[in-house]
């Protein structure tokens, strides 16, 4: 059974005729198709709104021409008075530039009075309420991620660095048998510090309005460094990289992006895995393919493996690696996907913007 929808509407309109017209539209039969009930409160200026700022409304219909102000100045005053309530501007003007500016200043919609009817008005009301709630939910999530990022930076990361430093001191002072335990502390500290830095990078990427600063990266150097990391994990893995002198738009975390893909191939393909890397340039994009001869990935999992927390059944990791890859590549304006490889395993494709001088 669908949930009933009720809207409490505040109409700020000084023209009695226009106010009656809006009320007529909101009481029309067409409204019942979108909402179950509409309650309308009408005031002729912003003064009563300021005096009753605590009143609960779902949406405000605001005429820009009021006794105390006109034009966008009216909207600015209203947004200062009304916190977290969506505002729909009503105007007698058909001015596209003013409409765009009103949206930029916080209005949810801009409706010329000459075009009003019950269907259009109630659609705008309901969509404005939905959009406003979504925006508030997104802002709450962003605030939470900023808070978690601060904890990672000031508490967890600093604490792990202290633990690591103490572990190094123990390595230098303990006998050979106990030194192994200290070395384990240092290694786990390094792993957790690296993971914490990656999580912070993802948080910054999804919460910062302008994203991270991008730069030009030589893809060959990035691939060579990532291959060396894979070889350090498995002496028997074979990595072949087809040389390609090309530059992409990314940042310093591109090394970790490809490092994760190479290590993923080693982890799931076995110690003797073969990895072939090719790079192609076309239509302003650079596509890097990492193909291996491991067990491959079922087509049903081809998209799911990039989701947060997903990992293979035999993986001992956190499920963060490929999510990190996907998040960072998309922040560069690129894409990443997996297909079957000609070698019999998986082929990961990373598409990045081509950096042109």
GROMACS .gro file of C-alpha atoms in nm:
model
  357
    1UNK     CA    1   0.000   0.000   0.000
    2UNK     CA    2   0.143   0.339  -0.105
    3UNK     CA    3   0.226   0.586   0.170
    4UNK     CA    4  -0.008   0.885   0.182
    5UNK     CA    5   0.149   1.220   0.098
    6UNK     CA    6   0.052   1.542   0.276
    7UNK     CA    7   0.201   1.882   0.197
    8UNK     CA    8   0.200   2.189   0.422
    9UNK     CA    9   0.249   2.483   0.185
   10UNK     CA   10   0.335   2.841   0.282
   11UNK     CA   11   0.226   3.090   0.015
   12UNK     CA   12   0.397   3.432   0.036
   13UNK     CA   13   0.197   3.650  -0.207
   14UNK     CA   14   0.077   4.009  -0.167
   15UNK     CA   15  -0.162   4.009  -0.464
   16UNK     CA   16  -0.502   3.874  -0.348
   17UNK     CA   17  -0.600   3.769  -0.700
   18UNK     CA   18  -0.280   3.573  -0.756
   19UNK     CA   19  -0.311   3.414  -0.412
   20UNK     CA   20  -0.667   3.297  -0.488
   21UNK     CA   21  -0.549   3.158  -0.822
   22UNK     CA   22  -0.272   2.954  -0.656
   23UNK     CA   23  -0.513   2.825  -0.391
   24UNK     CA   24  -0.759   2.733  -0.667
   25UNK     CA   25  -0.492   2.533  -0.849
   26UNK     CA   26  -0.388   2.352  -0.532
   27UNK     CA   27  -0.749   2.255  -0.462
   28UNK     CA   28  -0.811   2.123  -0.814
   29UNK     CA   29  -0.882   1.751  -0.878
   30UNK     CA   30  -0.549   1.715  -1.063
   31UNK     CA   31  -0.365   1.755  -0.733
   32UNK     CA   32  -0.509   1.425  -0.602
   33UNK     CA   33  -0.299   1.234  -0.855
   34UNK     CA   34   0.023   1.343  -0.680
   35UNK     CA   35  -0.064   1.417  -0.317
   36UNK     CA   36  -0.343   1.315  -0.081
   37UNK     CA   37  -0.384   1.643   0.098
   38UNK     CA   38  -0.253   2.001   0.076
   39UNK     CA   39  -0.271   2.254   0.360
   40UNK     CA   40  -0.214   2.615   0.253
   41UNK     CA   41  -0.104   2.900   0.480
   42UNK     CA   42  -0.110   3.242   0.315
   43UNK     CA   43   0.084   3.555   0.418
   44UNK     CA   44   0.128   3.879   0.223
   45UNK     CA   45   0.488   3.957   0.319
   46UNK     CA   46   0.798   3.802   0.470
   47UNK     CA   47   0.749   3.976   0.805
   48UNK     CA   48   0.514   3.705   0.944
   49UNK     CA   49   0.753   3.440   0.817
   50UNK     CA   50   1.037   3.596   1.011
   51UNK     CA   51   0.825   3.617   1.324
   52UNK     CA   52   0.713   3.253   1.295
   53UNK     CA   53   1.039   3.103   1.170
   54UNK     CA   54   0.979   2.792   1.376
   55UNK     CA   55   0.662   2.697   1.192
   56UNK     CA   56   0.691   2.368   1.004
   57UNK     CA   57   0.627   2.381   0.631
   58UNK     CA   58   0.714   2.131   0.361
   59UNK     CA   59   0.759   2.393   0.089
   60UNK     CA   60   0.732   2.770   0.034
   61UNK     CA   61   0.575   2.937  -0.270
   62UNK     CA   62   0.740   3.278  -0.290
   63UNK     CA   63   0.632   3.576  -0.499
   64UNK     CA   64   0.936   3.790  -0.585
   65UNK     CA   65   0.741   4.118  -0.583
   66UNK     CA   66   0.655   4.194  -0.220
   67UNK     CA   67   0.597   4.525  -0.040
   68UNK     CA   68   0.936   4.517   0.139
   69UNK     CA   69   1.150   4.390  -0.151
   70UNK     CA   70   1.143   4.287  -0.514
   71UNK     CA   71   1.329   4.051  -0.744
   72UNK     CA   72   1.607   3.822  -0.628
   73UNK     CA   73   1.656   4.031  -0.313
   74UNK     CA   74   1.326   3.882  -0.194
   75UNK     CA   75   1.463   3.531  -0.246
   76UNK     CA   76   1.783   3.617  -0.059
   77UNK     CA   77   1.581   3.745   0.240
   78UNK     CA   78   1.360   3.437   0.236
   79UNK     CA   79   1.649   3.191   0.231
   80UNK     CA   80   1.800   3.367   0.532
   81UNK     CA   81   1.472   3.335   0.724
   82UNK     CA   82   1.369   2.985   0.620
   83UNK     CA   83   1.615   2.712   0.702
   84UNK     CA   84   1.609   2.380   0.515
   85UNK     CA   85   1.265   2.439   0.358
   86UNK     CA   86   1.253   2.423  -0.024
   87UNK     CA   87   1.146   2.746  -0.196
   88UNK     CA   88   0.965   2.767  -0.529
   89UNK     CA   89   0.971   3.112  -0.685
   90UNK     CA   90   0.649   3.250  -0.838
   91UNK     CA   91   0.685   3.544  -1.074
   92UNK     CA   92   0.495   3.739  -1.334
   93UNK     CA   93   0.813   3.764  -1.545
   94UNK     CA   94   0.933   3.518  -1.813
   95UNK     CA   95   1.306   3.579  -1.771
   96UNK     CA   96   1.535   3.280  -1.826
   97UNK     CA   97   1.844   3.451  -1.681
   98UNK     CA   98   1.658   3.545  -1.362
   99UNK     CA   99   1.526   3.189  -1.339
  100UNK     CA  100   1.877   3.042  -1.362
  101UNK     CA  101   2.009   3.289  -1.106
  102UNK     CA  102   1.723   3.205  -0.869
  103UNK     CA  103   1.812   2.836  -0.886
  104UNK     CA  104   2.178   2.921  -0.827
  105UNK     CA  105   2.079   3.118  -0.517
  106UNK     CA  106   1.893   2.827  -0.365
  107UNK     CA  107   1.543   2.813  -0.514
  108UNK     CA  108   1.421   2.465  -0.601
  109UNK     CA  109   1.215   2.583  -0.897
  110UNK     CA  110   1.101   2.896  -1.085
  111UNK     CA  111   0.742   2.912  -1.210
  112UNK     CA  112   0.593   3.196  -1.420
  113UNK     CA  113   0.240   3.268  -1.297
  114UNK     CA  114   0.103   3.279  -1.651
  115UNK     CA  115   0.192   2.913  -1.702
  116UNK     CA  116   0.047   2.779  -1.377
  117UNK     CA  117  -0.212   2.504  -1.357
  118UNK     CA  118  -0.289   2.248  -1.087
  119UNK     CA  119  -0.090   1.968  -1.248
  120UNK     CA  120   0.227   2.169  -1.301
  121UNK     CA  121   0.211   2.338  -0.963
  122UNK     CA  122   0.167   2.023  -0.757
  123UNK     CA  123   0.437   1.840  -0.957
  124UNK     CA  124   0.678   2.122  -0.879
  125UNK     CA  125   0.580   2.115  -0.511
  126UNK     CA  126   0.630   1.742  -0.472
  127UNK     CA  127   0.955   1.726  -0.668
  128UNK     CA  128   1.090   2.024  -0.473
  129UNK     CA  129   1.023   1.845  -0.144
  130UNK     CA  130   1.185   1.524  -0.268
  131UNK     CA  131   1.493   1.704  -0.403
  132UNK     CA  132   1.531   1.903  -0.084
  133UNK     CA  133   1.518   1.590   0.130
  134UNK     CA  134   1.773   1.420  -0.094
  135UNK     CA  135   2.004   1.720  -0.074
  136UNK     CA  136   1.981   1.725   0.305
  137UNK     CA  137   2.052   1.351   0.319
  138UNK     CA  138   2.356   1.394   0.094
  139UNK     CA  139   2.481   1.682   0.305
  140UNK     CA  140   2.445   1.475   0.623
  141UNK     CA  141   2.643   1.194   0.462
  142UNK     CA  142   2.911   1.440   0.349
  143UNK     CA  143   2.936   1.584   0.700
  144UNK     CA  144   2.968   1.233   0.843
  145UNK     CA  145   3.243   1.144   0.596
  146UNK     CA  146   3.428   1.466   0.678
  147UNK     CA  147   3.407   1.368   1.045
  148UNK     CA  148   3.536   1.016   0.977
  149UNK     CA  149   3.815   1.158   0.763
  150UNK     CA  150   3.919   1.378   1.054
  151UNK     CA  151   3.924   1.075   1.285
  152UNK     CA  152   4.138   0.883   1.037
  153UNK     CA  153   4.383   1.170   1.013
  154UNK     CA  154   4.411   1.281   1.373
  155UNK     CA  155   4.345   0.964   1.570
  156UNK     CA  156   4.393   0.641   1.381
  157UNK     CA  157   4.676   0.748   1.147
  158UNK     CA  158   4.870   0.928   1.419
  159UNK     CA  159   4.821   0.633   1.654
  160UNK     CA  160   4.942   0.382   1.395
  161UNK     CA  161   5.254   0.590   1.332
  162UNK     CA  162   5.330   0.585   1.706
  163UNK     CA  163   5.282   0.206   1.719
  164UNK     CA  164   5.508   0.162   1.416
  165UNK     CA  165   5.782   0.378   1.568
  166UNK     CA  166   5.772   0.175   1.891
  167UNK     CA  167   5.786  -0.146   1.688
  168UNK     CA  168   6.101  -0.028   1.511
  169UNK     CA  169   6.261   0.050   1.846
  170UNK     CA  170   6.180  -0.303   1.966
  171UNK     CA  171   6.330  -0.451   1.649
  172UNK     CA  172   6.663  -0.290   1.737
  173UNK     CA  173   6.667  -0.402   2.102
  174UNK     CA  174   6.511  -0.752   2.120
  175UNK     CA  175   6.688  -1.082   2.059
  176UNK     CA  176   6.638  -1.271   1.731
  177UNK     CA  177   6.334  -1.476   1.839
  178UNK     CA  178   6.143  -1.182   1.986
  179UNK     CA  179   6.253  -0.950   1.704
  180UNK     CA  180   6.020  -1.142   1.471
  181UNK     CA  181   5.721  -1.028   1.676
  182UNK     CA  182   5.836  -0.666   1.656
  183UNK     CA  183   5.882  -0.698   1.280
  184UNK     CA  184   5.524  -0.823   1.255
  185UNK     CA  185   5.405  -0.513   1.444
  186UNK     CA  186   5.594  -0.289   1.200
  187UNK     CA  187   5.461  -0.473   0.894
  188UNK     CA  188   5.100  -0.464   1.011
  189UNK     CA  189   5.141  -0.098   1.101
  190UNK     CA  190   5.265  -0.025   0.747
  191UNK     CA  191   4.969  -0.211   0.598
  192UNK     CA  192   4.716  -0.029   0.816
  193UNK     CA  193   4.876   0.310   0.752
  194UNK     CA  194   4.862   0.247   0.378
  195UNK     CA  195   4.497   0.137   0.398
  196UNK     CA  196   4.408   0.441   0.611
  197UNK     CA  197   4.568   0.674   0.357
  198UNK     CA  198   4.367   0.514   0.077
  199UNK     CA  199   4.042   0.543   0.270
  200UNK     CA  200   4.117   0.909   0.335
  201UNK     CA  201   4.183   0.961  -0.037
  202UNK     CA  202   3.846   0.810  -0.125
  203UNK     CA  203   3.670   1.024   0.136
  204UNK     CA  204   3.835   1.337   0.000
  205UNK     CA  205   3.743   1.239  -0.354
  206UNK     CA  206   3.372   1.191  -0.283
  207UNK     CA  207   3.328   1.486  -0.043
  208UNK     CA  208   3.536   1.767  -0.192
  209UNK     CA  209   3.334   1.972  -0.438
  210UNK     CA  210   3.624   2.026  -0.679
  211UNK     CA  211   3.782   1.685  -0.618
  212UNK     CA  212   4.153   1.625  -0.589
  213UNK     CA  213   4.406   1.822  -0.792
  214UNK     CA  214   4.499   1.634  -1.107
  215UNK     CA  215   4.829   1.635  -1.288
  216UNK     CA  216   4.998   1.471  -1.587
  217UNK     CA  217   5.138   1.123  -1.521
  218UNK     CA  218   5.359   0.914  -1.748
  219UNK     CA  219   5.172   0.585  -1.767
  220UNK     CA  220   5.481   0.375  -1.843
  221UNK     CA  221   5.655   0.473  -1.519
  222UNK     CA  222   5.337   0.404  -1.322
  223UNK     CA  223   5.300   0.056  -1.477
  224UNK     CA  224   5.668  -0.031  -1.422
  225UNK     CA  225   5.645   0.061  -1.052
  226UNK     CA  226   5.324  -0.139  -1.008
  227UNK     CA  227   5.480  -0.440  -1.180
  228UNK     CA  228   5.779  -0.423  -0.944
  229UNK     CA  229   5.538  -0.436  -0.649
  230UNK     CA  230   5.374  -0.747  -0.794
  231UNK     CA  231   5.711  -0.916  -0.848
  232UNK     CA  232   5.808  -0.839  -0.488
  233UNK     CA  233   5.506  -1.041  -0.373
  234UNK     CA  234   5.560  -1.333  -0.610
  235UNK     CA  235   5.899  -1.421  -0.756
  236UNK     CA  236   5.736  -1.658  -1.008
  237UNK     CA  237   5.486  -1.418  -1.165
  238UNK     CA  238   5.562  -1.306  -1.520
  239UNK     CA  239   5.480  -0.949  -1.617
  240UNK     CA  240   5.511  -0.821  -1.972
  241UNK     CA  241   5.445  -0.454  -2.041
  242UNK     CA  242   5.414  -0.328  -2.396
  243UNK     CA  243   5.606   0.003  -2.403
  244UNK     CA  244   5.393   0.310  -2.469
  245UNK     CA  245   5.509   0.670  -2.416
  246UNK     CA  246   5.185   0.841  -2.322
  247UNK     CA  247   5.069   1.079  -2.048
  248UNK     CA  248   4.736   1.068  -1.866
  249UNK     CA  249   4.540   1.300  -1.634
  250UNK     CA  250   4.547   1.163  -1.278
  251UNK     CA  251   4.738   1.221  -0.953
  252UNK     CA  252   4.993   1.046  -0.734
  253UNK     CA  253   4.739   0.781  -0.631
  254UNK     CA  254   4.742   0.637  -0.983
  255UNK     CA  255   5.038   0.429  -0.861
  256UNK     CA  256   4.813   0.270  -0.598
  257UNK     CA  257   4.536   0.217  -0.855
  258UNK     CA  258   4.756   0.000  -1.075
  259UNK     CA  259   4.936  -0.145  -0.774
  260UNK     CA  260   4.600  -0.281  -0.655
  261UNK     CA  261   4.521  -0.428  -0.998
  262UNK     CA  262   4.858  -0.604  -1.026
  263UNK     CA  263   4.837  -0.740  -0.671
  264UNK     CA  264   4.479  -0.854  -0.737
  265UNK     CA  265   4.605  -1.053  -1.037
  266UNK     CA  266   4.878  -1.215  -0.827
  267UNK     CA  267   4.643  -1.292  -0.538
  268UNK     CA  268   4.376  -1.456  -0.754
  269UNK     CA  269   4.597  -1.593  -1.031
  270UNK     CA  270   4.854  -1.776  -0.819
  271UNK     CA  271   5.229  -1.730  -0.776
  272UNK     CA  272   5.307  -1.832  -1.135
  273UNK     CA  273   5.049  -1.602  -1.293
  274UNK     CA  274   5.129  -1.434  -1.625
  275UNK     CA  275   5.023  -1.071  -1.668
  276UNK     CA  276   5.031  -0.899  -2.008
  277UNK     CA  277   4.984  -0.521  -2.016
  278UNK     CA  278   4.895  -0.324  -2.329
  279UNK     CA  279   4.814   0.044  -2.376
  280UNK     CA  280   4.613   0.203  -2.656
  281UNK     CA  281   4.534   0.568  -2.735
  282UNK     CA  282   4.220   0.676  -2.922
  283UNK     CA  283   3.972   0.966  -2.921
  284UNK     CA  284   4.134   1.153  -2.632
  285UNK     CA  285   4.148   0.851  -2.400
  286UNK     CA  286   4.418   0.610  -2.293
  287UNK     CA  287   4.310   0.252  -2.225
  288UNK     CA  288   4.535   0.018  -2.029
  289UNK     CA  289   4.455  -0.355  -2.031
  290UNK     CA  290   4.593  -0.591  -1.765
  291UNK     CA  291   4.526  -0.945  -1.884
  292UNK     CA  292   4.617  -1.254  -1.680
  293UNK     CA  293   4.592  -1.631  -1.713
  294UNK     CA  294   4.433  -1.691  -1.372
  295UNK     CA  295   4.089  -1.832  -1.292
  296UNK     CA  296   3.902  -1.534  -1.435
  297UNK     CA  297   3.587  -1.364  -1.304
  298UNK     CA  298   3.230  -1.482  -1.372
  299UNK     CA  299   3.038  -1.240  -1.593
  300UNK     CA  300   2.774  -1.206  -1.319
  301UNK     CA  301   3.040  -1.058  -1.089
  302UNK     CA  302   3.197  -0.826  -1.349
  303UNK     CA  303   3.041  -0.509  -1.202
  304UNK     CA  304   2.982  -0.623  -0.846
  305UNK     CA  305   3.354  -0.672  -0.769
  306UNK     CA  306   3.403  -0.294  -0.780
  307UNK     CA  307   3.142  -0.232  -0.513
  308UNK     CA  308   3.239  -0.140  -0.158
  309UNK     CA  309   3.330  -0.438   0.057
  310UNK     CA  310   3.315  -0.697  -0.222
  311UNK     CA  311   3.592  -0.960  -0.237
  312UNK     CA  312   3.652  -1.308  -0.362
  313UNK     CA  313   3.554  -1.605  -0.150
  314UNK     CA  314   3.920  -1.698  -0.100
  315UNK     CA  315   4.045  -1.345  -0.050
  316UNK     CA  316   4.192  -1.247   0.282
  317UNK     CA  317   4.169  -0.876   0.204
  318UNK     CA  318   3.924  -0.608   0.310
  319UNK     CA  319   3.730  -0.587  -0.015
  320UNK     CA  320   3.844  -0.225  -0.041
  321UNK     CA  321   4.106  -0.258  -0.318
  322UNK     CA  322   3.886  -0.267  -0.630
  323UNK     CA  323   3.639  -0.019  -0.479
  324UNK     CA  324   3.935   0.215  -0.434
  325UNK     CA  325   4.038   0.155  -0.797
  326UNK     CA  326   3.689   0.231  -0.927
  327UNK     CA  327   3.644   0.543  -0.714
  328UNK     CA  328   3.979   0.696  -0.806
  329UNK     CA  329   3.957   0.617  -1.180
  330UNK     CA  330   3.612   0.777  -1.197
  331UNK     CA  331   3.741   1.082  -1.011
  332UNK     CA  332   3.994   1.125  -1.294
  333UNK     CA  333   3.708   1.125  -1.545
  334UNK     CA  334   3.783   0.768  -1.656
  335UNK     CA  335   3.629   0.423  -1.632
  336UNK     CA  336   3.729   0.071  -1.530
  337UNK     CA  337   3.575  -0.265  -1.615
  338UNK     CA  338   3.667  -0.633  -1.643
  339UNK     CA  339   3.622  -0.885  -1.924
  340UNK     CA  340   3.748  -1.231  -2.009
  341UNK     CA  341   4.113  -1.237  -2.110
  342UNK     CA  342   4.257  -1.407  -2.420
  343UNK     CA  343   4.497  -1.576  -2.177
  344UNK     CA  344   4.206  -1.752  -2.008
  345UNK     CA  345   4.179  -1.534  -1.699
  346UNK     CA  346   4.057  -1.179  -1.635
  347UNK     CA  347   4.133  -0.863  -1.831
  348UNK     CA  348   4.099  -0.535  -1.641
  349UNK     CA  349   4.057  -0.228  -1.860
  350UNK     CA  350   4.138   0.117  -1.721
  351UNK     CA  351   4.033   0.412  -1.935
  352UNK     CA  352   4.189   0.750  -1.851
  353UNK     CA  353   4.184   1.097  -2.010
  354UNK     CA  354   4.477   1.152  -2.245
  355UNK     CA  355   4.689   1.447  -2.126
  356UNK     CA  356   4.778   1.666  -2.422
  357UNK     CA  357   5.028   1.949  -2.400
   0.00000   0.00000   0.00000
